[in-house]
């Protein structure tokens, strides 16, 4: 949609006169715009309904969670604030037929794509830990499961094996080693489900870029991008943050000698996560934090491998073996975690 249409859509919300509306951020799922008004800035997003089939359910989840968080936090910048239309709706349908929602722009803040400084990664861990602590008395079963079985690792394993059997594009012969790698860890995929962990509000996309830090002090402010909040496990939120942020390399790195677990970052995030939680986790959840890290790396590797076998139909790829490179990267990370296992569990 052109700028005029975007400004008209933004004006549907109760924000006063819209001066400008420009593309904002580098998200891969939703289309995001910065809206400038006379006295304030806002963030306008077109929700990707190909990924989120129940956008109203997504918004109901966000409404419930942010309302609960507002009771626990006095700082205006500590909670994501939804903006409503004059008649109280939390979204509008634009002229292009897309589903738009709006939040208040968080001033004097920044987010870091992949922090190298342990202090910054500690702050991200603290933010996600506090997010769970503040929601520890919220009934997670009230939330919509907007992406069913999102972190059901045993199911992800079964889906991979189905793709192995079908071999729809004839790539299986190239990945027998990776298939064996996953098969050897099939029993591990059941550990978190067998532990009967408490159901909590889980964020499910705990990248450091989803934490707003104070621009000057880099102290944790606010957890953002709440589209994937669902009932889930605390340990998978911890694990996904480690999988992404404490890997020496990016997940697209093809040189596997560069891939591995950065234990300094791991320990910094773990310390922040536990201090942010302030004792709200059970002893079993704390014990299983490293298992969550290995689980999320294994699960993501299996998902990349499945997509490679399926012909690259889910993840965006830049070249033919992109998903295979990603899968090998995550499996190498799993191997390095296993090599550091005693240290991770200490």
CSV table of C-alpha atoms in Angstrom, one decimal:
chain,number,residue,atom,x,y,z
A,1,UNK,CA,0.0,0.0,0.0
A,2,UNK,CA,1.3,3.5,-0.8
A,3,UNK,CA,2.1,6.1,1.8
A,4,UNK,CA,-1.2,7.9,1.4
A,5,UNK,CA,-3.1,4.7,2.1
A,6,UNK,CA,-0.9,3.9,5.1
A,7,UNK,CA,-1.4,7.3,6.6
A,8,UNK,CA,-5.2,6.9,6.1
A,9,UNK,CA,-5.0,3.5,7.9
A,10,UNK,CA,-2.9,5.0,10.7
A,11,UNK,CA,-5.5,7.8,11.1
A,12,UNK,CA,-8.1,5.1,11.8
A,13,UNK,CA,-6.6,4.8,15.3
A,14,UNK,CA,-7.2,7.5,18.0
A,15,UNK,CA,-3.9,9.3,17.7
A,16,UNK,CA,-4.7,12.7,16.3
A,17,UNK,CA,-3.2,14.2,13.1
A,18,UNK,CA,-0.7,11.9,11.2
A,19,UNK,CA,2.3,13.7,9.8
A,20,UNK,CA,4.2,10.9,8.2
A,21,UNK,CA,4.4,7.1,7.9
A,22,UNK,CA,7.6,5.3,6.9
A,23,UNK,CA,8.9,1.7,6.9
A,24,UNK,CA,10.5,0.8,10.1
A,25,UNK,CA,12.8,-2.1,11.4
A,26,UNK,CA,13.9,-5.3,9.7
A,27,UNK,CA,11.3,-7.9,10.8
A,28,UNK,CA,10.8,-10.9,8.5
A,29,UNK,CA,7.2,-11.6,9.3
A,30,UNK,CA,5.1,-8.4,9.7
A,31,UNK,CA,5.2,-5.2,7.7
A,32,UNK,CA,6.2,-2.4,10.2
A,33,UNK,CA,5.9,1.4,9.9
A,34,UNK,CA,6.8,4.3,12.1
A,35,UNK,CA,4.0,6.8,12.4
A,36,UNK,CA,4.8,10.4,13.3
A,37,UNK,CA,2.2,12.6,14.9
A,38,UNK,CA,2.3,16.1,16.4
A,39,UNK,CA,3.3,15.1,19.9
A,40,UNK,CA,4.0,11.4,19.7
A,41,UNK,CA,5.2,8.4,17.6
A,42,UNK,CA,3.5,5.1,17.1
A,43,UNK,CA,4.3,1.8,15.4
A,44,UNK,CA,1.9,0.5,12.8
A,45,UNK,CA,2.1,-3.2,11.8
A,46,UNK,CA,0.3,-5.3,9.2
A,47,UNK,CA,0.1,-8.7,10.8
A,48,UNK,CA,1.1,-11.6,8.5
A,49,UNK,CA,-2.1,-13.7,8.4
A,50,UNK,CA,-0.3,-16.4,6.3
A,51,UNK,CA,1.6,-17.1,9.5
A,52,UNK,CA,-1.0,-16.1,12.1
A,53,UNK,CA,-4.3,-17.6,10.9
A,54,UNK,CA,-6.2,-16.2,13.9
A,55,UNK,CA,-5.1,-12.6,14.1
A,56,UNK,CA,-8.0,-11.7,16.4
A,57,UNK,CA,-6.7,-14.5,18.8
A,58,UNK,CA,-3.3,-13.0,18.6
A,59,UNK,CA,-4.6,-9.6,19.6
A,60,UNK,CA,-6.7,-11.0,22.4
A,61,UNK,CA,-3.6,-12.7,23.8
A,62,UNK,CA,-1.7,-9.4,23.7
A,63,UNK,CA,-4.5,-7.5,25.3
A,64,UNK,CA,-4.7,-9.9,28.2
A,65,UNK,CA,-0.9,-10.1,28.8
A,66,UNK,CA,-0.2,-6.4,28.5
A,67,UNK,CA,-3.1,-5.5,30.8
A,68,UNK,CA,-1.6,-7.9,33.4
A,69,UNK,CA,1.8,-6.4,33.0
A,70,UNK,CA,0.6,-2.9,33.4
A,71,UNK,CA,-0.5,-3.8,36.9
A,72,UNK,CA,3.1,-4.9,37.8
A,73,UNK,CA,5.0,-2.0,36.2
A,74,UNK,CA,4.8,1.7,36.8
A,75,UNK,CA,7.4,2.8,34.2
A,76,UNK,CA,5.5,3.7,31.0
A,77,UNK,CA,8.3,2.2,28.9
A,78,UNK,CA,8.2,-1.2,30.7
A,79,UNK,CA,5.1,-2.5,28.9
A,80,UNK,CA,4.0,-2.5,25.3
A,81,UNK,CA,0.9,-0.3,24.9
A,82,UNK,CA,-1.8,-1.0,22.4
A,83,UNK,CA,-3.5,1.8,20.6
A,84,UNK,CA,-7.3,1.6,19.9
A,85,UNK,CA,-9.7,3.2,17.4
A,86,UNK,CA,-12.2,5.7,18.5
A,87,UNK,CA,-14.8,3.0,18.9
A,88,UNK,CA,-12.5,0.8,21.0
A,89,UNK,CA,-11.2,-1.7,18.4
A,90,UNK,CA,-7.7,-3.1,18.6
A,91,UNK,CA,-7.2,-3.4,14.9
A,92,UNK,CA,-8.4,-2.1,11.5
A,93,UNK,CA,-8.6,-3.6,8.1
A,94,UNK,CA,-6.7,-1.4,5.6
A,95,UNK,CA,-7.7,-0.7,2.0
A,96,UNK,CA,-5.3,-3.4,1.0
A,97,UNK,CA,-7.3,-5.9,3.0
A,98,UNK,CA,-4.5,-6.4,5.5
A,99,UNK,CA,-4.9,-6.6,9.3
A,100,UNK,CA,-3.3,-3.6,11.0
A,101,UNK,CA,-2.6,-2.9,14.7
A,102,UNK,CA,-0.8,-0.1,16.4
A,103,UNK,CA,1.4,0.3,19.5
A,104,UNK,CA,3.0,3.3,21.2
A,105,UNK,CA,6.6,3.9,20.1
A,106,UNK,CA,9.0,3.4,23.0
A,107,UNK,CA,11.2,6.5,23.3
A,108,UNK,CA,14.9,6.7,24.1
A,109,UNK,CA,15.3,3.0,23.7
A,110,UNK,CA,17.1,0.6,21.4
A,111,UNK,CA,17.3,-3.2,20.6
A,112,UNK,CA,20.3,-5.2,19.7
A,113,UNK,CA,20.2,-7.8,17.0
A,114,UNK,CA,22.9,-10.1,18.6
A,115,UNK,CA,24.8,-8.6,21.5
A,116,UNK,CA,28.5,-9.4,21.9
A,117,UNK,CA,28.8,-7.7,25.3
A,118,UNK,CA,27.9,-10.1,28.1
A,119,UNK,CA,26.3,-7.1,30.0
A,120,UNK,CA,23.9,-6.5,27.2
A,121,UNK,CA,23.0,-10.2,26.9
A,122,UNK,CA,22.5,-10.3,30.7
A,123,UNK,CA,20.0,-7.4,30.3
A,124,UNK,CA,18.1,-9.4,27.7
A,125,UNK,CA,18.1,-12.4,30.0
A,126,UNK,CA,16.8,-10.2,32.8
A,127,UNK,CA,14.0,-8.8,30.7
A,128,UNK,CA,12.8,-12.2,29.6
A,129,UNK,CA,13.1,-13.5,33.2
A,130,UNK,CA,11.1,-10.6,34.6
A,131,UNK,CA,8.5,-11.0,31.8
A,132,UNK,CA,7.9,-14.6,33.1
A,133,UNK,CA,8.0,-13.5,36.7
A,134,UNK,CA,5.4,-10.8,36.2
A,135,UNK,CA,3.2,-13.3,34.4
A,136,UNK,CA,3.8,-16.2,36.8
A,137,UNK,CA,0.4,-15.5,38.4
A,138,UNK,CA,-1.4,-15.3,35.0
A,139,UNK,CA,-3.4,-18.4,34.0
A,140,UNK,CA,-1.7,-19.4,30.7
A,141,UNK,CA,-4.6,-21.6,29.7
A,142,UNK,CA,-6.6,-18.5,29.0
A,143,UNK,CA,-4.4,-17.7,26.0
A,144,UNK,CA,-5.1,-18.9,22.4
A,145,UNK,CA,-2.6,-21.3,21.0
A,146,UNK,CA,-2.1,-19.2,17.9
A,147,UNK,CA,0.5,-21.7,16.3
A,148,UNK,CA,-0.5,-25.1,17.7
A,149,UNK,CA,2.4,-27.4,18.9
A,150,UNK,CA,4.9,-24.7,18.1
A,151,UNK,CA,7.6,-26.1,20.4
A,152,UNK,CA,6.4,-29.7,20.5
A,153,UNK,CA,9.8,-31.2,19.7
A,154,UNK,CA,8.7,-34.9,19.6
A,155,UNK,CA,6.1,-33.9,17.0
A,156,UNK,CA,8.8,-31.9,15.1
A,157,UNK,CA,10.9,-35.1,15.0
A,158,UNK,CA,8.0,-37.2,13.7
A,159,UNK,CA,7.3,-34.5,11.0
A,160,UNK,CA,10.9,-34.7,9.9
A,161,UNK,CA,10.8,-38.5,9.6
A,162,UNK,CA,7.7,-38.2,7.5
A,163,UNK,CA,9.6,-35.9,5.2
A,164,UNK,CA,12.5,-38.3,5.1
A,165,UNK,CA,10.2,-41.1,4.0
A,166,UNK,CA,8.4,-39.0,1.3
A,167,UNK,CA,11.6,-37.5,0.0
A,168,UNK,CA,9.4,-35.4,-2.3
A,169,UNK,CA,12.3,-33.6,-4.1
A,170,UNK,CA,14.9,-36.3,-4.0
A,171,UNK,CA,17.3,-34.8,-1.6
A,172,UNK,CA,17.5,-37.5,1.0
A,173,UNK,CA,20.7,-39.1,-0.3
A,174,UNK,CA,22.5,-35.8,0.4
A,175,UNK,CA,21.5,-35.7,4.1
A,176,UNK,CA,21.8,-39.2,5.5
A,177,UNK,CA,24.4,-38.0,8.0
A,178,UNK,CA,22.0,-35.3,9.3
A,179,UNK,CA,19.1,-37.8,9.4
A,180,UNK,CA,21.2,-40.1,11.5
A,181,UNK,CA,22.1,-37.2,13.8
A,182,UNK,CA,18.5,-36.5,14.5
A,183,UNK,CA,17.6,-40.2,15.0
A,184,UNK,CA,20.3,-40.7,17.5
A,185,UNK,CA,18.7,-37.9,19.6
A,186,UNK,CA,15.1,-39.0,19.3
A,187,UNK,CA,14.9,-40.0,23.0
A,188,UNK,CA,16.2,-36.6,24.0
A,189,UNK,CA,13.2,-34.9,22.2
A,190,UNK,CA,10.8,-36.2,24.9
A,191,UNK,CA,12.6,-34.9,28.0
A,192,UNK,CA,10.8,-31.7,28.5
A,193,UNK,CA,7.3,-33.1,27.9
A,194,UNK,CA,8.1,-36.1,30.2
A,195,UNK,CA,9.1,-33.7,33.0
A,196,UNK,CA,5.5,-32.3,33.3
A,197,UNK,CA,6.7,-28.8,33.6
A,198,UNK,CA,4.2,-26.0,34.7
A,199,UNK,CA,2.4,-24.3,31.9
A,200,UNK,CA,3.5,-20.7,31.7
A,201,UNK,CA,3.0,-17.7,29.4
A,202,UNK,CA,5.9,-18.2,27.0
A,203,UNK,CA,7.1,-15.6,24.5
A,204,UNK,CA,8.4,-18.2,21.9
A,205,UNK,CA,10.6,-15.7,20.0
A,206,UNK,CA,13.2,-14.7,22.6
A,207,UNK,CA,15.7,-13.1,20.3
A,208,UNK,CA,17.6,-10.2,21.9
A,209,UNK,CA,16.1,-8.0,19.2
A,210,UNK,CA,12.8,-8.4,21.0
A,211,UNK,CA,14.0,-6.6,24.1
A,212,UNK,CA,14.1,-2.8,24.3
A,213,UNK,CA,17.0,-1.5,26.3
A,214,UNK,CA,17.5,2.1,27.7
A,215,UNK,CA,19.4,4.0,25.1
A,216,UNK,CA,21.9,5.5,27.6
A,217,UNK,CA,22.3,2.8,30.3
A,218,UNK,CA,21.4,-0.3,28.3
A,219,UNK,CA,19.2,-1.5,31.2
A,220,UNK,CA,16.3,-3.8,30.4
A,221,UNK,CA,13.1,-1.9,29.7
A,222,UNK,CA,10.5,-3.9,27.8
A,223,UNK,CA,9.8,-7.2,26.0
A,224,UNK,CA,8.2,-6.6,22.6
A,225,UNK,CA,6.9,-8.6,19.6
A,226,UNK,CA,4.2,-10.5,21.5
A,227,UNK,CA,2.5,-12.2,18.5
A,228,UNK,CA,3.7,-15.7,19.6
A,229,UNK,CA,2.8,-15.5,23.3
A,230,UNK,CA,1.1,-18.8,24.1
A,231,UNK,CA,0.9,-21.4,26.8
A,232,UNK,CA,4.3,-23.1,27.0
A,233,UNK,CA,7.5,-23.8,29.0
A,234,UNK,CA,9.9,-21.4,30.6
A,235,UNK,CA,12.8,-23.5,29.6
A,236,UNK,CA,12.1,-23.3,25.8
A,237,UNK,CA,12.0,-19.5,26.1
A,238,UNK,CA,15.4,-19.6,27.8
A,239,UNK,CA,16.7,-22.2,25.2
A,240,UNK,CA,15.7,-20.3,22.1
A,241,UNK,CA,17.4,-17.2,23.4
A,242,UNK,CA,20.6,-19.2,23.9
A,243,UNK,CA,20.3,-21.0,20.6
A,244,UNK,CA,20.2,-17.7,18.7
A,245,UNK,CA,22.2,-15.3,20.9
A,246,UNK,CA,25.0,-17.5,22.4
A,247,UNK,CA,26.1,-19.1,19.2
A,248,UNK,CA,29.5,-17.8,18.1
A,249,UNK,CA,28.2,-17.7,14.6
A,250,UNK,CA,24.9,-16.7,12.9
A,251,UNK,CA,22.6,-19.5,12.0
A,252,UNK,CA,23.4,-19.0,8.3
A,253,UNK,CA,27.1,-19.6,8.8
A,254,UNK,CA,28.4,-22.4,6.5
A,255,UNK,CA,31.8,-22.7,8.1
A,256,UNK,CA,31.0,-25.1,11.0
A,257,UNK,CA,34.4,-24.4,12.6
A,258,UNK,CA,33.0,-21.0,13.6
A,259,UNK,CA,29.9,-22.5,15.2
A,260,UNK,CA,29.7,-23.2,18.9
A,261,UNK,CA,28.3,-22.2,22.3
A,262,UNK,CA,29.8,-19.0,23.8
A,263,UNK,CA,29.9,-20.0,27.4
A,264,UNK,CA,30.5,-16.4,28.6
A,265,UNK,CA,27.3,-15.3,26.9
A,266,UNK,CA,25.5,-18.4,28.1
A,267,UNK,CA,26.3,-17.7,31.7
A,268,UNK,CA,25.5,-14.0,31.4
A,269,UNK,CA,22.0,-14.7,30.0
A,270,UNK,CA,21.4,-17.4,32.5
A,271,UNK,CA,22.3,-15.1,35.4
A,272,UNK,CA,20.0,-12.4,34.0
A,273,UNK,CA,17.2,-14.8,33.4
A,274,UNK,CA,17.3,-16.2,36.9
A,275,UNK,CA,17.6,-12.8,38.6
A,276,UNK,CA,14.7,-11.5,36.5
A,277,UNK,CA,12.6,-14.4,37.6
A,278,UNK,CA,13.3,-13.7,41.2
A,279,UNK,CA,12.8,-17.3,42.3
A,280,UNK,CA,9.5,-17.8,40.5
A,281,UNK,CA,10.8,-20.9,38.6
A,282,UNK,CA,10.6,-24.4,40.1
A,283,UNK,CA,13.8,-26.3,40.9
A,284,UNK,CA,13.0,-28.6,38.0
A,285,UNK,CA,12.7,-25.7,35.6
A,286,UNK,CA,16.0,-24.3,36.7
A,287,UNK,CA,17.6,-27.8,36.3
A,288,UNK,CA,16.3,-28.1,32.8
A,289,UNK,CA,17.4,-24.7,31.5
A,290,UNK,CA,20.4,-26.2,29.6
A,291,UNK,CA,18.2,-29.0,28.3
A,292,UNK,CA,16.0,-26.2,26.9
A,293,UNK,CA,19.0,-24.7,25.1
A,294,UNK,CA,20.0,-28.0,23.5
A,295,UNK,CA,16.3,-28.8,22.7
A,296,UNK,CA,15.7,-25.6,20.8
A,297,UNK,CA,18.9,-26.0,18.8
A,298,UNK,CA,18.0,-29.6,17.9
A,299,UNK,CA,14.4,-28.6,17.1
A,300,UNK,CA,15.4,-25.7,14.9
A,301,UNK,CA,17.9,-27.9,13.1
A,302,UNK,CA,15.2,-30.5,12.4
A,303,UNK,CA,12.9,-27.9,11.1
A,304,UNK,CA,15.5,-26.6,8.7
A,305,UNK,CA,16.3,-30.1,7.6
A,306,UNK,CA,12.6,-30.9,7.1
A,307,UNK,CA,12.2,-27.8,4.9
A,308,UNK,CA,15.2,-28.7,2.9
A,309,UNK,CA,13.7,-32.2,2.2
A,310,UNK,CA,10.3,-30.6,1.4
A,311,UNK,CA,11.8,-28.3,-1.2
A,312,UNK,CA,12.2,-25.1,0.8
A,313,UNK,CA,8.5,-24.2,1.2
A,314,UNK,CA,8.5,-22.6,4.7
A,315,UNK,CA,11.6,-20.6,5.3
A,316,UNK,CA,12.9,-17.9,2.9
A,317,UNK,CA,16.1,-19.1,1.3
A,318,UNK,CA,18.8,-17.3,-0.6
A,319,UNK,CA,20.3,-20.3,-2.5
A,320,UNK,CA,19.5,-24.0,-3.0
A,321,UNK,CA,21.3,-25.4,0.0
A,322,UNK,CA,20.4,-22.6,2.4
A,323,UNK,CA,18.2,-24.7,4.7
A,324,UNK,CA,20.8,-27.5,4.7
A,325,UNK,CA,23.5,-25.0,5.8
A,326,UNK,CA,21.2,-23.8,8.6
A,327,UNK,CA,20.4,-27.4,9.7
A,328,UNK,CA,24.1,-28.3,9.8
A,329,UNK,CA,24.8,-25.1,11.7
A,330,UNK,CA,22.2,-26.0,14.4
A,331,UNK,CA,23.3,-29.6,14.7
A,332,UNK,CA,26.9,-28.5,15.1
A,333,UNK,CA,25.7,-26.2,17.9
A,334,UNK,CA,24.0,-29.2,19.5
A,335,UNK,CA,27.3,-31.1,19.3
A,336,UNK,CA,29.2,-28.3,20.9
A,337,UNK,CA,26.6,-28.0,23.7
A,338,UNK,CA,27.1,-31.7,24.4
A,339,UNK,CA,30.9,-31.1,24.6
A,340,UNK,CA,30.3,-28.4,27.2
A,341,UNK,CA,27.4,-30.2,28.9
A,342,UNK,CA,28.9,-30.4,32.4
A,343,UNK,CA,29.7,-26.7,32.3
A,344,UNK,CA,26.3,-25.8,31.1
A,345,UNK,CA,24.6,-27.8,33.8
A,346,UNK,CA,26.9,-26.6,36.6
